[in-house]
Short mmCIF file of C-alpha atoms in Angstrom, two decimals:
data_model
loop_
_atom_site.label_atom_id
_atom_site.label_comp_id
_atom_site.label_asym_id
_atom_site.label_seq_id
_atom_site.Cartn_x
_atom_site.Cartn_y
_atom_site.Cartn_z
CA MET A 11 -3.14 -0.94 -5.10
CA THR A 12 -5.23 1.59 -7.58
CA ASP A 13 -9.21 2.26 -7.31
CA VAL A 14 -9.36 0.82 -10.18
CA GLU A 15 -7.50 -2.45 -9.61
CA TRP A 16 -9.54 -1.99 -6.21
CA ALA A 17 -12.81 -2.03 -7.90
CA VAL A 18 -11.96 -5.47 -9.47
CA VAL A 19 -10.91 -7.08 -6.24
CA ARG A 20 -13.19 -5.85 -4.34
CA PRO A 21 -16.59 -7.68 -4.75
CA LEU A 22 -14.15 -10.82 -4.84
CA LEU A 23 -13.49 -10.75 -1.66
CA PRO A 24 -15.63 -12.36 1.59
CA VAL A 25 -18.24 -9.46 3.25
CA PRO A 26 -16.65 -9.18 6.96
CA GLY A 27 -19.42 -10.84 9.48
CA TRP A 28 -20.04 -7.84 10.65
CA LEU A 29 -21.91 -6.58 7.71
CA ARG A 30 -23.85 -9.56 7.66
CA GLY A 31 -25.56 -9.48 11.14
CA ARG A 32 -23.74 -11.82 12.65
CA GLY A 33 -22.73 -9.86 14.88
CA GLY A 34 -18.85 -9.25 16.06
CA GLN A 35 -16.82 -6.19 15.91
CA PRO A 36 -16.43 -4.51 12.64
CA GLU A 37 -12.62 -5.14 11.46
CA ALA A 38 -9.80 -2.84 12.59
CA TYR A 39 -8.29 -2.65 9.61
CA CYS A 40 -9.24 -2.27 5.80
CA HIS A 41 -9.10 -5.38 4.02
CA ARG A 42 -7.36 -3.23 0.58
CA ALA A 43 -5.71 -1.86 3.66
CA ILE A 44 -4.86 -6.03 4.60
CA LEU A 45 -4.15 -6.44 0.50
CA ASP A 46 -1.54 -4.38 -0.18
CA ALA A 47 0.39 -5.14 2.43
CA VAL A 48 0.31 -8.54 1.33
CA ARG A 49 1.72 -7.52 -2.39
CA TYR A 50 4.55 -5.74 -1.02
CA LEU A 51 5.68 -9.22 1.46
CA VAL A 52 5.18 -11.45 -1.96
CA ASP A 53 6.60 -8.28 -4.36
CA ASN A 54 9.65 -8.23 -2.35
CA GLY A 55 10.66 -10.93 -0.75
CA ILE A 56 10.45 -9.73 2.97
CA LYS A 57 9.65 -11.53 6.06
CA TRP A 58 6.35 -10.67 8.46
CA ARG A 59 8.05 -9.03 10.93
CA ALA A 60 9.87 -6.91 8.24
CA MET A 61 6.60 -5.13 7.15
CA PRO A 62 7.17 -1.43 6.71
CA ALA A 63 5.43 0.81 9.06
CA ASP A 64 3.29 2.59 6.75
CA PHE A 65 1.14 -0.34 6.27
CA PRO A 66 -0.87 -2.30 9.39
CA PRO A 67 0.89 -4.45 11.80
CA TRP A 68 2.50 -7.13 10.88
CA ASP A 69 0.99 -9.44 12.78
CA ARG A 70 -2.24 -8.64 11.86
CA VAL A 71 -1.60 -8.34 7.99
CA TYR A 72 -0.62 -12.09 9.37
CA ALA A 73 -3.48 -12.70 10.88
CA PHE A 74 -5.79 -12.02 8.29
CA PHE A 75 -3.71 -13.75 5.39
CA ARG A 76 -3.89 -17.01 7.96
CA ARG A 77 -7.12 -16.56 8.24
CA TRP A 78 -7.96 -16.35 4.94
CA ARG A 79 -5.28 -19.25 4.11
CA ASP A 80 -7.15 -21.98 6.55
CA HIS A 81 -10.39 -21.08 4.89
CA ALA A 82 -8.86 -21.84 1.48
CA LEU A 83 -10.52 -17.62 0.83
CA VAL A 84 -6.75 -17.65 -0.65
CA LYS A 85 -7.48 -19.96 -3.40
CA GLU A 86 -11.04 -18.81 -3.69
CA PHE A 87 -10.23 -15.84 -4.50
CA HIS A 88 -7.77 -16.98 -7.04
CA ASP A 89 -10.24 -19.20 -8.96
CA ARG A 90 -12.67 -16.26 -8.76
CA LEU A 91 -9.91 -13.57 -10.52
CA ARG A 92 -8.54 -15.82 -12.70
CA SER A 93 -12.79 -16.68 -13.84
CA ARG A 94 -13.65 -13.64 -13.70
CA ILE A 95 -10.20 -12.34 -16.57
CA ARG A 96 -10.57 -15.82 -18.38
CA GLU A 97 -14.52 -14.73 -19.34
CA ARG A 98 -13.51 -11.32 -19.73
CA GLU A 99 -11.08 -12.22 -22.13
CA GLY A 100 -13.68 -14.61 -24.09
CA ARG A 101 -12.29 -18.12 -23.13
CA ASP A 102 -13.85 -20.37 -20.92
CA THR A 103 -13.76 -19.56 -16.96
CA GLU A 104 -12.19 -22.94 -16.16
CA PRO A 105 -8.89 -23.69 -17.53
CA THR A 106 -9.35 -26.62 -19.84
CA ALA A 107 -5.61 -27.72 -21.06
CA GLY A 108 -1.78 -27.50 -18.28
CA VAL A 109 1.51 -27.82 -19.62
CA ILE A 110 4.12 -29.92 -17.95
CA ASP A 111 7.65 -29.54 -18.30
CA SER A 112 9.20 -33.13 -19.26
CA GLN A 113 12.75 -32.43 -17.40
CA SER A 114 10.63 -31.25 -14.45
CA VAL A 115 9.40 -34.77 -14.33
CA LYS A 116 12.54 -36.38 -14.19
CA ALA A 117 14.43 -34.05 -12.06
CA ASP A 118 11.22 -34.54 -9.55
CA ALA A 119 12.32 -38.37 -9.95
CA VAL A 120 16.25 -37.31 -9.05
CA VAL A 121 15.88 -35.08 -6.55
CA GLY A 122 15.01 -36.67 -3.29
CA SER A 123 12.83 -35.71 -0.68
CA THR A 124 15.30 -34.39 2.11
CA ALA A 125 16.86 -31.99 -0.60
CA VAL A 126 16.39 -27.97 0.11
CA ALA A 127 16.19 -25.40 -1.46
CA SER A 128 17.06 -22.13 -0.69
CA THR A 129 16.46 -18.72 -2.28
CA ALA A 130 17.77 -15.49 -2.10
CA ALA A 131 15.06 -12.60 -0.61
CA SER A 132 15.38 -9.09 -2.54
CA TRP A 133 15.14 -6.41 0.27
CA SER A 134 13.67 -2.99 -0.48
CA THR A 135 15.07 -0.11 1.56
CA GLY A 136 12.85 2.43 -0.10
CA ALA A 137 9.18 3.98 0.97
CA SER A 138 6.34 1.84 -0.41
CA GLY A 139 4.72 5.04 -1.99
CA THR A 140 1.29 4.35 -0.57
CA SER A 141 -1.03 6.77 1.82
CA TRP A 142 -3.69 4.82 4.26
CA SER A 143 -6.38 5.78 5.55
CA THR A 144 -6.55 5.98 9.69
CA PRO A 145 -7.40 2.40 10.81
CA SER A 146 -10.19 2.36 11.77
CA VAL A 147 -12.36 3.29 9.12
CA CYS A 148 -13.45 0.44 6.56
CA CYS A 149 -13.11 0.22 3.07
CA TRP A 150 -16.72 -1.52 2.43
CA GLY A 151 -18.85 1.45 3.64
#
């Protein structure tokens, strides 16, 4: 994630409880590093345990993702980012129309709920080219 992208994304993320005076310990990994790891995972179609070593440990990344997902923060983050982009483009913050593909609707009626879809995951053997600061440094300071 570039510094420009981070400048846009950072204010949209939830502020950790310890920074709001709710107690607890500072988190061991910067949210920027966690988001970069999740973006890498989604972009390359890898499994959690196949996370390259230059990212935080896979189990910590997964724990953050799971916590954000379970508290609906992933959806909230997506909605905030979408609203911000739409506002910048001079559009209403909420979409007012949707598109439904008629072929998809027909396929839904034909394909049973027990059908299994398989997709080929793409594997990346190269380094991500991203450097990280030390894990104890927080990006909120």
